[in-house]
Short mmCIF file of C-alpha atoms in Angstrom, two decimals:
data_model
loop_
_atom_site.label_atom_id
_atom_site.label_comp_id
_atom_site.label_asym_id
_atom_site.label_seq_id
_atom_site.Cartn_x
_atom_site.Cartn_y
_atom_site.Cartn_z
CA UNK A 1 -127.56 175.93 88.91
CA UNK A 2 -125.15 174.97 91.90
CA UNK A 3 -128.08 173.55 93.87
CA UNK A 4 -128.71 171.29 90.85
CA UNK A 5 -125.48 170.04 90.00
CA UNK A 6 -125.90 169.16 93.87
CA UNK A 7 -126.07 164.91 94.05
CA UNK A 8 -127.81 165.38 97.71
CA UNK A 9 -130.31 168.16 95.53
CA UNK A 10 -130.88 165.34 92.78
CA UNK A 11 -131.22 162.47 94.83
CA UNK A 12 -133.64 164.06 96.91
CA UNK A 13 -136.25 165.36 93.40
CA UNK A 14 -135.44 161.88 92.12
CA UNK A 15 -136.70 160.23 95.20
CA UNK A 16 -139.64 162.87 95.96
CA UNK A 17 -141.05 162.31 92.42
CA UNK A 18 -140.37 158.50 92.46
CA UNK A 19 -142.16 158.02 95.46
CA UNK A 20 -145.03 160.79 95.32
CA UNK A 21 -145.81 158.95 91.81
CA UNK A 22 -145.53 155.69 93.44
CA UNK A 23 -147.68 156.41 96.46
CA UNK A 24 -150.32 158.46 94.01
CA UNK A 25 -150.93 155.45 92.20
CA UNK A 26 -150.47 152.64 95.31
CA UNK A 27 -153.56 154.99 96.88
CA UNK A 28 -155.94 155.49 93.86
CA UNK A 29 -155.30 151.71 93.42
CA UNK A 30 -156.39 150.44 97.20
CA UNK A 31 -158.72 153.44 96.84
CA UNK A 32 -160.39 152.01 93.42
CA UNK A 33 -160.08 148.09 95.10
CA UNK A 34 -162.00 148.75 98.17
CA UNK A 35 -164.71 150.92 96.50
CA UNK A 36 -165.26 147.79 94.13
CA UNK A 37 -165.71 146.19 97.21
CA UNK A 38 -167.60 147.43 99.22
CA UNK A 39 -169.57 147.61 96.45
CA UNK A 40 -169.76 144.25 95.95
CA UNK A 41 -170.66 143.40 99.18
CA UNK A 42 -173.94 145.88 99.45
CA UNK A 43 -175.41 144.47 95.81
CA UNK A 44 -174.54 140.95 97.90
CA UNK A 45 -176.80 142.27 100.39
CA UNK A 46 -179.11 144.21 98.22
CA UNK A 47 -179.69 140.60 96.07
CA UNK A 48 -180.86 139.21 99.60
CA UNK A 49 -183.43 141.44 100.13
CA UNK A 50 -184.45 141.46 96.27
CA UNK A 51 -184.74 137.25 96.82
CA UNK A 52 -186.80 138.03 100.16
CA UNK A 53 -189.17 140.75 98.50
CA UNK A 54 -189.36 138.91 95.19
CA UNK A 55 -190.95 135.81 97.06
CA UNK A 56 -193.66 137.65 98.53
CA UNK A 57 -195.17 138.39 95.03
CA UNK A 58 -198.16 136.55 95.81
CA UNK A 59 -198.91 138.20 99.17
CA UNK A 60 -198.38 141.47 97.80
CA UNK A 61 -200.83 140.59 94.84
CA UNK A 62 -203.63 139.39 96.40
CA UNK A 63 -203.28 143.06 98.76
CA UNK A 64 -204.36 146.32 97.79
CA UNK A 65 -201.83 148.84 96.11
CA UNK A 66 -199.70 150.76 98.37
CA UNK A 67 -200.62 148.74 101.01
CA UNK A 68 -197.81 146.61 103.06
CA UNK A 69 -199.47 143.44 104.42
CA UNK A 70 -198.89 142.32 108.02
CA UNK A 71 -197.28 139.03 106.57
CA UNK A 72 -195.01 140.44 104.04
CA UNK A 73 -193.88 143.37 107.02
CA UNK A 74 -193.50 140.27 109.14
CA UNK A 75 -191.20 138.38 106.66
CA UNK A 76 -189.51 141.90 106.13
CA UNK A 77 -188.57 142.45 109.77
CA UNK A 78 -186.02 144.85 109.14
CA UNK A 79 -187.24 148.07 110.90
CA UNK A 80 -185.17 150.19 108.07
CA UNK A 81 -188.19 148.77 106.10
CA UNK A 82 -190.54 150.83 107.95
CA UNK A 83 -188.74 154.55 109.08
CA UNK A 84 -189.00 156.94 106.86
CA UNK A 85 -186.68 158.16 104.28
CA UNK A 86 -184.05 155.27 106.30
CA UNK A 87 -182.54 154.96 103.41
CA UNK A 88 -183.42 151.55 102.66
CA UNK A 89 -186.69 151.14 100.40
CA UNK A 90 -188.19 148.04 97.92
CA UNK A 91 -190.76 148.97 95.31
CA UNK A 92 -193.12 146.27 93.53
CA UNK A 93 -194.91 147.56 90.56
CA UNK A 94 -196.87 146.02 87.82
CA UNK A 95 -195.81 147.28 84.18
CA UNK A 96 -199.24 146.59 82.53
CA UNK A 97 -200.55 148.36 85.38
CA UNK A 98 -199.26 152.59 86.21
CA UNK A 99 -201.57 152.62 89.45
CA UNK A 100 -200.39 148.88 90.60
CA UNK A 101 -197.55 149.71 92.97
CA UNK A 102 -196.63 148.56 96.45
CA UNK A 103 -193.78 149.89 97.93
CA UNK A 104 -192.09 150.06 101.76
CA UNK A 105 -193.22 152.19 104.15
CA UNK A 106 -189.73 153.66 103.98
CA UNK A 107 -190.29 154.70 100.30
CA UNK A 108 -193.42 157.26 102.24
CA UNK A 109 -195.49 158.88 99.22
CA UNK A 110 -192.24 158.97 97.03
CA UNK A 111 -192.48 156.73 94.07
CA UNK A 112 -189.24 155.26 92.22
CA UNK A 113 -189.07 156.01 88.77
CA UNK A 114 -186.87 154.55 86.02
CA UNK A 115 -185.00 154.91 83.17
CA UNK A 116 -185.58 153.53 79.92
CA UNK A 117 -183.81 150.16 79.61
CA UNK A 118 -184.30 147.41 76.91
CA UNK A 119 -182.61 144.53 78.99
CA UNK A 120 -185.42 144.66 82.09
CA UNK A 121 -187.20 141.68 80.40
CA UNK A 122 -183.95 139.26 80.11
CA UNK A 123 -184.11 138.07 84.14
CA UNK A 124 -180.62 139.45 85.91
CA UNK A 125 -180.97 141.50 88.28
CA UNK A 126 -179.88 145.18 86.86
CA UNK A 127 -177.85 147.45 88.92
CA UNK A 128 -179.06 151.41 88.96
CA UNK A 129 -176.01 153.55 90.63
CA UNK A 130 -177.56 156.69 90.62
CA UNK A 131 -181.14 156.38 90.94
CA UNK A 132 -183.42 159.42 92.65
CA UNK A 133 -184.61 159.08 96.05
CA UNK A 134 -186.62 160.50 98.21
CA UNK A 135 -185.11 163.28 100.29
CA UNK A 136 -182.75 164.02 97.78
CA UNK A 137 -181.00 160.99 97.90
CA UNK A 138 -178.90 159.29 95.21
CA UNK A 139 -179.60 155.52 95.67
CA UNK A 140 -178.24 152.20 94.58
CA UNK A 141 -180.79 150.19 93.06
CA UNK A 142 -181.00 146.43 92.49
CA UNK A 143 -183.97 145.81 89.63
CA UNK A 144 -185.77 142.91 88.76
CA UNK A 145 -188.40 141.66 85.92
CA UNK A 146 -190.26 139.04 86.60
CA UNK A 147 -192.81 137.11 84.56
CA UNK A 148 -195.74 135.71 87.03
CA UNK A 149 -197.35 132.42 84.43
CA UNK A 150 -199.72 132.09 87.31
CA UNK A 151 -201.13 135.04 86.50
CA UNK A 152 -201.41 135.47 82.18
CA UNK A 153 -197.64 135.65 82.11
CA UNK A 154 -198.14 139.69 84.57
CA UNK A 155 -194.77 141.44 84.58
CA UNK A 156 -193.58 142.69 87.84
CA UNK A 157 -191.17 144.91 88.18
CA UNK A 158 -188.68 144.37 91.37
CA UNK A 159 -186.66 146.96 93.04
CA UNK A 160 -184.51 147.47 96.17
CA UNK A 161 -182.16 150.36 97.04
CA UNK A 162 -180.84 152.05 99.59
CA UNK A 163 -178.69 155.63 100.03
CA UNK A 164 -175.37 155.98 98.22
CA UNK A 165 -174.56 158.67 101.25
CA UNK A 166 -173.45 155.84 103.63
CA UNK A 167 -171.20 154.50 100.76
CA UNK A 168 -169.68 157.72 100.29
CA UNK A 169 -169.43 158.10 104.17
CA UNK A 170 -167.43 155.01 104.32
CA UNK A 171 -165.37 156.07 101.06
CA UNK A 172 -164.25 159.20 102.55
CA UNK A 173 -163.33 157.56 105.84
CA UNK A 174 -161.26 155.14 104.28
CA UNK A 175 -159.64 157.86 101.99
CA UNK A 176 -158.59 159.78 105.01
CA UNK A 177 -157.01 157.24 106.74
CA UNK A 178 -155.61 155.80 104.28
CA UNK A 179 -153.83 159.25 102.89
CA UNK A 180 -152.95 159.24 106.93
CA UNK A 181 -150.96 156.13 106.72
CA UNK A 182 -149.35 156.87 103.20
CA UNK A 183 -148.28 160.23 104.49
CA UNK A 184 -146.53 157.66 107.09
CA UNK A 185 -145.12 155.45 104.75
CA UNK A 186 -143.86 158.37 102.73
CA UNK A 187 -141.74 160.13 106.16
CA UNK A 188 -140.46 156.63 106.72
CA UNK A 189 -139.64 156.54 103.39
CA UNK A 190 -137.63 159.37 102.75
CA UNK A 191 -136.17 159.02 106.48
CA UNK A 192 -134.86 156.05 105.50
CA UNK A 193 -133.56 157.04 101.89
CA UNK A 194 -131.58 159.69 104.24
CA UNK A 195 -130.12 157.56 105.92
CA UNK A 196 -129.23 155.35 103.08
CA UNK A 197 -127.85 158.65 101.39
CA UNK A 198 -125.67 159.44 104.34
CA UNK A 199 -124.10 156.17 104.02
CA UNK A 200 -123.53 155.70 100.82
CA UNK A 201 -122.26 159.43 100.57
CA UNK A 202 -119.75 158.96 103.56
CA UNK A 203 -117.05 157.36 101.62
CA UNK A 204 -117.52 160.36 99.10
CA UNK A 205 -117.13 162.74 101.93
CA UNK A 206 -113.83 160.73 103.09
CA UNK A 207 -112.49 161.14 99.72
CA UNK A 208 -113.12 164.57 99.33
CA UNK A 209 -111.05 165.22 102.98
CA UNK A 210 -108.37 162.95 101.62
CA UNK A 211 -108.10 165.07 98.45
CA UNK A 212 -108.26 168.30 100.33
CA UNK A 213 -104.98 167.00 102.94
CA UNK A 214 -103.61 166.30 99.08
CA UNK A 215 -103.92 169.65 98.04
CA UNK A 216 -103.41 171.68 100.92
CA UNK A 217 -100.23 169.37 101.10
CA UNK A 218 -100.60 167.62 104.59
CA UNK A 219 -101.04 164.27 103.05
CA UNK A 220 -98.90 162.90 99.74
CA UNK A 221 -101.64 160.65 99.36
CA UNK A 222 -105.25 159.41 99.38
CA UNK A 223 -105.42 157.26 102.45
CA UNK A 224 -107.76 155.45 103.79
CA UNK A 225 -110.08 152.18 102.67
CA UNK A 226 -113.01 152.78 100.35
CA UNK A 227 -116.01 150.75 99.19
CA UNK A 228 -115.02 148.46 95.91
CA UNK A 229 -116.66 151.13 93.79
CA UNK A 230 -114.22 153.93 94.57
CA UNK A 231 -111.14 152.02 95.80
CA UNK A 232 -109.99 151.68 91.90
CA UNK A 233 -110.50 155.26 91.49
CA UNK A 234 -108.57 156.32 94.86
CA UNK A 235 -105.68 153.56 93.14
CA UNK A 236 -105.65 155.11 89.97
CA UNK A 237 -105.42 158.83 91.52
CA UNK A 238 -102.97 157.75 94.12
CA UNK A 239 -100.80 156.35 91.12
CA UNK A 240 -101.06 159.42 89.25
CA UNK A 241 -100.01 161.36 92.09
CA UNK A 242 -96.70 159.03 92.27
CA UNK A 243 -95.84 159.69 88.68
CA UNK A 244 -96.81 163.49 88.70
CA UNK A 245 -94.47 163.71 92.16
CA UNK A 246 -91.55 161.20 90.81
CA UNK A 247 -91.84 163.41 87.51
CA UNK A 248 -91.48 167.07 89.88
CA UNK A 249 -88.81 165.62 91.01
CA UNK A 250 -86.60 163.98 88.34
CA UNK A 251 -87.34 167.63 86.39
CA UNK A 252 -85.70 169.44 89.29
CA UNK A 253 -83.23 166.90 89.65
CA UNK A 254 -81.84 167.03 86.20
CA UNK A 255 -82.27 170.96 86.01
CA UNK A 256 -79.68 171.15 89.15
CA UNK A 257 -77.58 168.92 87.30
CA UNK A 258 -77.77 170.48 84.36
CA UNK A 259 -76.73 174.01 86.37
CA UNK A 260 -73.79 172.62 88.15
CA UNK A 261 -72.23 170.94 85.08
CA UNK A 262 -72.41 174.63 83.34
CA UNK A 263 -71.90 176.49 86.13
CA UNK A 264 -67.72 175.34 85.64
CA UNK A 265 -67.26 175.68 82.27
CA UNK A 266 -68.82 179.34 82.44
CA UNK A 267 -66.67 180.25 85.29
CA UNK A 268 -63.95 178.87 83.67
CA UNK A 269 -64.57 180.78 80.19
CA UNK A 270 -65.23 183.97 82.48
CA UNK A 271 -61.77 183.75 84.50
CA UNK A 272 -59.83 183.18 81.39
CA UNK A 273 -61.67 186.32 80.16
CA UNK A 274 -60.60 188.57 83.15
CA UNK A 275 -56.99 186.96 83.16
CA UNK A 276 -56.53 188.02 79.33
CA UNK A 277 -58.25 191.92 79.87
CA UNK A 278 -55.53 193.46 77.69
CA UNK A 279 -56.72 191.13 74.70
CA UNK A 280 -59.44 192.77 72.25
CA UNK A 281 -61.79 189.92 72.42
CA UNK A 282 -61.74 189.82 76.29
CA UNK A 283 -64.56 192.57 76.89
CA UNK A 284 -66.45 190.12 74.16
CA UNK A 285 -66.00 186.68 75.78
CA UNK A 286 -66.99 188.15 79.29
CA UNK A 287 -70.26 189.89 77.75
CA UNK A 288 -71.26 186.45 76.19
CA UNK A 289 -70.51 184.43 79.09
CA UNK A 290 -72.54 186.40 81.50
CA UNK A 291 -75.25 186.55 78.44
CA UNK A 292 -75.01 182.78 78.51
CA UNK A 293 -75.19 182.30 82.44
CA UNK A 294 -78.25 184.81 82.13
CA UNK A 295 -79.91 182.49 79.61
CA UNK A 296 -78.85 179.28 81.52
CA UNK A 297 -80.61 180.54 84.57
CA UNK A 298 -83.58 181.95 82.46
CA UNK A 299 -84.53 178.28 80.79
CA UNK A 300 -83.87 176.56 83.89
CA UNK A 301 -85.91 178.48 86.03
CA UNK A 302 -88.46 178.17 83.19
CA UNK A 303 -87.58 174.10 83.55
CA UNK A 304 -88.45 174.24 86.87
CA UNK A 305 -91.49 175.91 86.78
CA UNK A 306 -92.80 173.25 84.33
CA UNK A 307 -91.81 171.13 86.70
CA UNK A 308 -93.79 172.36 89.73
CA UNK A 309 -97.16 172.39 87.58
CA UNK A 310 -97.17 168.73 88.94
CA UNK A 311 -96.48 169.37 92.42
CA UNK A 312 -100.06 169.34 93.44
CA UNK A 313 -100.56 169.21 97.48
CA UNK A 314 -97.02 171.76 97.81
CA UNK A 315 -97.52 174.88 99.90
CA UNK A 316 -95.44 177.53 101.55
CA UNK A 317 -96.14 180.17 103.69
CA UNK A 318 -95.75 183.76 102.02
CA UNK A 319 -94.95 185.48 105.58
CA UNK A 320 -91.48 182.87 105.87
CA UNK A 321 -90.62 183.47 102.52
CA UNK A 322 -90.66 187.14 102.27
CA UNK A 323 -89.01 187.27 105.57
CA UNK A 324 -86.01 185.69 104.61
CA UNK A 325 -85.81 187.36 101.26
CA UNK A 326 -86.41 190.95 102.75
CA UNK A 327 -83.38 189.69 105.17
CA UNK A 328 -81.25 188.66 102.67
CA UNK A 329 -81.82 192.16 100.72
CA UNK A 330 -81.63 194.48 103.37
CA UNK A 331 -78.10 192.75 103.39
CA UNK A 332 -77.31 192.49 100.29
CA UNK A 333 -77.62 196.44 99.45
CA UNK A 334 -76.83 197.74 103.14
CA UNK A 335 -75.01 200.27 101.60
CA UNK A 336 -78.71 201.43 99.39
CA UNK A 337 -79.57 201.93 103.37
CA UNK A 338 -83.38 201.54 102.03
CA UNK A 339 -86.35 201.82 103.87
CA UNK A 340 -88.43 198.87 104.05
CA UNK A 341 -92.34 198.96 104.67
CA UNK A 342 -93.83 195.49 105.20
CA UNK A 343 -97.06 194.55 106.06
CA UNK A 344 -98.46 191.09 105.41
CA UNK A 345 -100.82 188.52 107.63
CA UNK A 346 -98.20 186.36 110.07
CA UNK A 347 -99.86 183.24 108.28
CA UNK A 348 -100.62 182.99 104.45
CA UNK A 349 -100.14 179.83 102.86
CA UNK A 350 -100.16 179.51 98.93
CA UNK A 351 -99.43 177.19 96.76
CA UNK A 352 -96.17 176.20 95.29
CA UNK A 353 -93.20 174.64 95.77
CA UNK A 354 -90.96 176.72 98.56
CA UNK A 355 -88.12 177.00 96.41
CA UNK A 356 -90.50 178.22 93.69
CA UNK A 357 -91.80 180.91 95.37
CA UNK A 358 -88.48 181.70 96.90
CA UNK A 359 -87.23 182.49 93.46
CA UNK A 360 -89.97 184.22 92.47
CA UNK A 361 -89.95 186.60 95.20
CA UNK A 362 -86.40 187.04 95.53
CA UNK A 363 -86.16 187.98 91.47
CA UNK A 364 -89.03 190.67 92.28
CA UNK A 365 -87.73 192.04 95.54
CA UNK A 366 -84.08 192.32 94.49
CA UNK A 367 -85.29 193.80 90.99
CA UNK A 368 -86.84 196.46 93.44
CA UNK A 369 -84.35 196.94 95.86
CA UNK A 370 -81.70 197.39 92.95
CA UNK A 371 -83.64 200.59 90.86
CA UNK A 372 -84.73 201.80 94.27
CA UNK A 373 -83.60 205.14 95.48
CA UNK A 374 -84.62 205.04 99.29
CA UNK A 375 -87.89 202.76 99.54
CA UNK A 376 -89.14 199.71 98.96
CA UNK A 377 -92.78 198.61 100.18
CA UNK A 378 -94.32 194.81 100.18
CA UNK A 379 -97.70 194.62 101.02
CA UNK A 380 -99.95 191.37 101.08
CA UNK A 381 -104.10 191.27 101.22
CA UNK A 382 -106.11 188.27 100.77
CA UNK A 383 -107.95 188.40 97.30
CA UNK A 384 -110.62 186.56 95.94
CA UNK A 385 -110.19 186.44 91.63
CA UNK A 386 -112.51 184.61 89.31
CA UNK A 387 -113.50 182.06 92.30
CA UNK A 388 -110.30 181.68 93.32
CA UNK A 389 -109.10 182.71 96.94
CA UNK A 390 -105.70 183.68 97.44
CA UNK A 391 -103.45 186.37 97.74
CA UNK A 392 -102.43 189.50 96.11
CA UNK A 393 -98.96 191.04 96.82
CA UNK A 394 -98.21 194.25 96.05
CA UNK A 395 -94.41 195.02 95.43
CA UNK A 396 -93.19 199.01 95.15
CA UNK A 397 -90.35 201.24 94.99
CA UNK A 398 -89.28 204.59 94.26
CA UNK A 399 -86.93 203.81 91.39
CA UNK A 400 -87.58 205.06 87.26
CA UNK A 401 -90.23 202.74 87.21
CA UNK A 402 -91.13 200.36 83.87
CA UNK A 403 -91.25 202.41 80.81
CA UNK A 404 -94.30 202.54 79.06
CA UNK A 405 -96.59 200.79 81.93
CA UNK A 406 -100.01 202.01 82.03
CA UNK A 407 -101.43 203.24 85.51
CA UNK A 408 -104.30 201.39 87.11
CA UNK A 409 -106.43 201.34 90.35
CA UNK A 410 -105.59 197.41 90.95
CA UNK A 411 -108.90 195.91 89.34
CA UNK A 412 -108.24 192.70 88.25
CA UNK A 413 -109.75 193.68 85.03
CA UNK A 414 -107.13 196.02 84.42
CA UNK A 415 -104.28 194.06 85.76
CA UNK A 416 -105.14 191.73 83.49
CA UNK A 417 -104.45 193.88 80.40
CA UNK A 418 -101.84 195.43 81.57
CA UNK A 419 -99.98 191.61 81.84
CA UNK A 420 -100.91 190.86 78.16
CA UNK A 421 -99.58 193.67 76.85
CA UNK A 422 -96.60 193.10 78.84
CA UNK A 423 -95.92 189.16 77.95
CA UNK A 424 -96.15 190.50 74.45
CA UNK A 425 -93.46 193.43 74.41
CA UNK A 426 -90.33 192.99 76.47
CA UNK A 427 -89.45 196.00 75.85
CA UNK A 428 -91.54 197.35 78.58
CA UNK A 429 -89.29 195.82 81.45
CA UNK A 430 -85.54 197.49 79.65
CA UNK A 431 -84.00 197.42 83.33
CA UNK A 432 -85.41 194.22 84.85
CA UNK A 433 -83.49 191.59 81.98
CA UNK A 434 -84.32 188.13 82.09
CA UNK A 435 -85.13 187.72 85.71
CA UNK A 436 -89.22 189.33 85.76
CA UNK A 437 -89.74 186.75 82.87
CA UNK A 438 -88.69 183.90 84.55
CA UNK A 439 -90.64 185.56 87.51
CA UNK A 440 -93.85 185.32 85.13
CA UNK A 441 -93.37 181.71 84.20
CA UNK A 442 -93.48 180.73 87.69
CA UNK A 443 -96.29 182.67 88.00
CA UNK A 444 -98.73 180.81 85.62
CA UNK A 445 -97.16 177.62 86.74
CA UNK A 446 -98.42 178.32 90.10
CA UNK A 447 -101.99 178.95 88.19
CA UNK A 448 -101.72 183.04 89.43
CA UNK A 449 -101.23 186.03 87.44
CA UNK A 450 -98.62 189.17 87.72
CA UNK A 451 -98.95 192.73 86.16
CA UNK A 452 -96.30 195.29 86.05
CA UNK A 453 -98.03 198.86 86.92
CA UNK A 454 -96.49 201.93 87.63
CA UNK A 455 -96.61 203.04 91.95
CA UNK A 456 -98.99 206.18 92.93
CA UNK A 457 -97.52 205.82 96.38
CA UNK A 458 -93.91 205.79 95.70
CA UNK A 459 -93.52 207.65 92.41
CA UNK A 460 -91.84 204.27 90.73
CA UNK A 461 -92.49 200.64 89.78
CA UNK A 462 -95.29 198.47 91.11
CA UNK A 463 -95.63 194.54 90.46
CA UNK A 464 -99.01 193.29 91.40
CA UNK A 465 -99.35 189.67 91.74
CA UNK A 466 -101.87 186.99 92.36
CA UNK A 467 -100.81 183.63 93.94
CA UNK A 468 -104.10 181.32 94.68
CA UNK A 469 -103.98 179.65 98.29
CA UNK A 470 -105.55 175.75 96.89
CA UNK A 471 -104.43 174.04 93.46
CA UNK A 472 -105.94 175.75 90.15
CA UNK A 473 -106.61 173.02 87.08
CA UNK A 474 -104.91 174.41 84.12
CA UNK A 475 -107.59 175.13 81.56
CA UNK A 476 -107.61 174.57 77.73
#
């Protein structure tokens, strides 16, 4: 099915059919034409000799049947005339008569015989394609009636032939080289639809490198000049990309905004809080003002992450990331003192916004390094899911674990259920809080998938997640 959804695959049955139709027809046409005329030209000939033999009839009367006389030979000086079985042959024959018949020497003892006709009496010549020769031989005849008044209005029939064999000879020989010079025409042909296809299919081929720099994110743009069919497209496309980009932006723009003009009031509220700890409603105000920074940072991670579905052409390289997150951890809970295995490829780009995937990570990886007792692992394959390449990292420690997740050997299959069940009960992540759903928005922003799984290796919690390396289209 891929070959046929192939333009270079259709182009090339379009043009095979076209033109194998086209030459088909072009050679039973020429082949048709120069039968016709060729046949033409031997009853031209063959009318000749009927005109030569026809005005002997009075020689040939006054001479004895099957006889050829000297003068009539003499007029017919034609040595085919006289070989035998040459091929060509005249016959003269009286119809009152069966045993009045003079024919060439050619002819031998053989003796032309006839169909039934009604038309010999009405003076054209008829023309006999397949009459019997001697030999074998298939002949074309030229026939003649004609009405001697010198004699009590006699009828004498007129014939000459010769062998259809030469014909066909000729036929065949112009068939073959003929098919010869079509099979020419048709290499030209298709060498030269070739190299019309590679033309007109290099702009295509620019475009699709243009749109590839796009999405791996070494070009903002479609650049480049493009014939007047495309070059609205490549406009249109480029302006999209503008709006989606401007868009990215202004979302991530306003979210900071948003942050810093509640970041104040929250510390504020939470200051007050601490300053009045002796009140009764102090223990309250702080609960619902971290609640409240919790949710701010929830919806405007999740505001961000809408944000980046436009980002198309943004990539960041997993290895940098995790580096400086794994860094920042191993600082963060020096006094944990925990035990960090890491093994992933020194380059593996994916897409997504750097920030993005920064937060992603660093929700995951401090969500591990927080319920871990001594270990934490981070492990990351290349991964090919549904068509998509990318790359699957693997984050474990030796904490509790997630209540109630369900064991699995990594299929995608299975990490697949395992994520439904989990976007549909929160309850399965009771340490994590807000910060693994807001790790799973990003997620399917980023067009990947994430599964929470229990670890074989360490005893405790296991997040599995996909991130694709090029741009997934979000389907509907």
């Amino acid at each position: 099915m891929t070959m046929l959804r192939s333009l270079r695959w259709q182009w090339f049955v379009v043009a095979m059919v076209v033109t194998g139709v086209t030459i088909a027809m072009l050679a039973e046409w020429l082949q048709y034409e120069f039968h016709d005329h060729l046949e033409e030209q031997q009853v031209a000939e063959l009318t000749f000799q009927l005109d030569a033999v026809t005005a002997n009839l009075p020689e040939l009367a006054k001479s004895a049947p099957l006889d050829l006389p000297e003068r009539v030979a003499e007029r017919l000086a034609d040595p085919r005339w006289r070989r035998p079985y040459s091929g060509w042959y005249w016959q003269v024959e009286r119809l009152d008569r069966t045993d009045a018949v003079w024919s060439s020497r050619s002819l031998w003892d053989f003796r032309l015989a006839f169909p039934e006709r009604a038309d010999w009496g009405k003076g054209s010549p008829v023309l006999l394609r397949d009459l019997a020769g001697p030999d074998g031989q298939r002949l074309l005849a030229l026939v003649r009636v004609v009405r001697w008044e010198e004699e009590a209005g006699q009828l004498w029939r007129v014939t000459v032939a010769r062998d259809q064999a030469q014909l066909q000879a000729i036929d065949e020989e112009f068939r073959q080289e003929l098919w010869t010079i079509l099979a020419g025409v048709v290499v030209v042909l298709l060498a030269g639809g070739l190299v019309q296809w590679g033309l007109g299919v290099r702009p295509l081929r620019r475009l699709e490198r243009a749109l590839t720099a796009v999405e791996r994110g070494e070009a903002h743009f479609v650049a480049g000049s493009y014939p007047t069919e495309l070059a609205s497209v490549v406009a249109t496309f480029n302006a999209l990309l503008r709006t989606l980009r401007e868009q990215s932006e202004t979302g991530r723009r306003q979210t900071g905004q948003l942050a810093h003009a509640l970041k104040t009031p929250l510390a504020a509220i939470l200051q007050i809080a601490r300053q009045e700890a002796k009140q009764p409603w102090a223990d309250e105000i702080v609960a619902q003002a971290e609640l409240a920074h919790a949710h701010v940072r929830h919806y405007l991670a999740l505001a961000r992450a809408e944000a980046s579905r436009g980002a198309l052409g943004k990539r960041c390289d997993l290895a940098e990331v995790l580096e400086r997150i794994v860094a920042a951890m191993t600082t963060i809970f020096a006094e944990k003192a925990l035990q960090w295995s890491c093994d992933w490829p020194a380059h593996c780009q994916v897409v997504g916004d750097a920030r993005d995937v920064t937060e992603l990570l660093g929700n995951l990886l401090e969500n591990a390094a927080r319920h871990a007792r001594a270990r934490v692992g981070v492990r990351v394959v290349p991964e090919v899911v549904q068509g998509h390449s990318g790359w699957r990292i693997e984050i474990e420690d030796d904490g509790p674990g997630f209540e109630g997740a369900h064991e699995s050997s990594g299929s995608m299959g299975a990490c697949a259920s395992v994520e439904a069940a989990n976007a549909s009960d929160a309850s399965l992540l009771p340490q994590a809080g807000l910060g693994l759903h807001v790790a799973q928005t990003i997620v399917r922003a980023l067009g990947g998938s994430i599964a929470w799984l229990g670890s074989e290796r360490y005893g405790g919690a296991r997040v599995s997640l996909f991130l694709p390396s090029r741009f997934v289209a979000e389907s509907h």
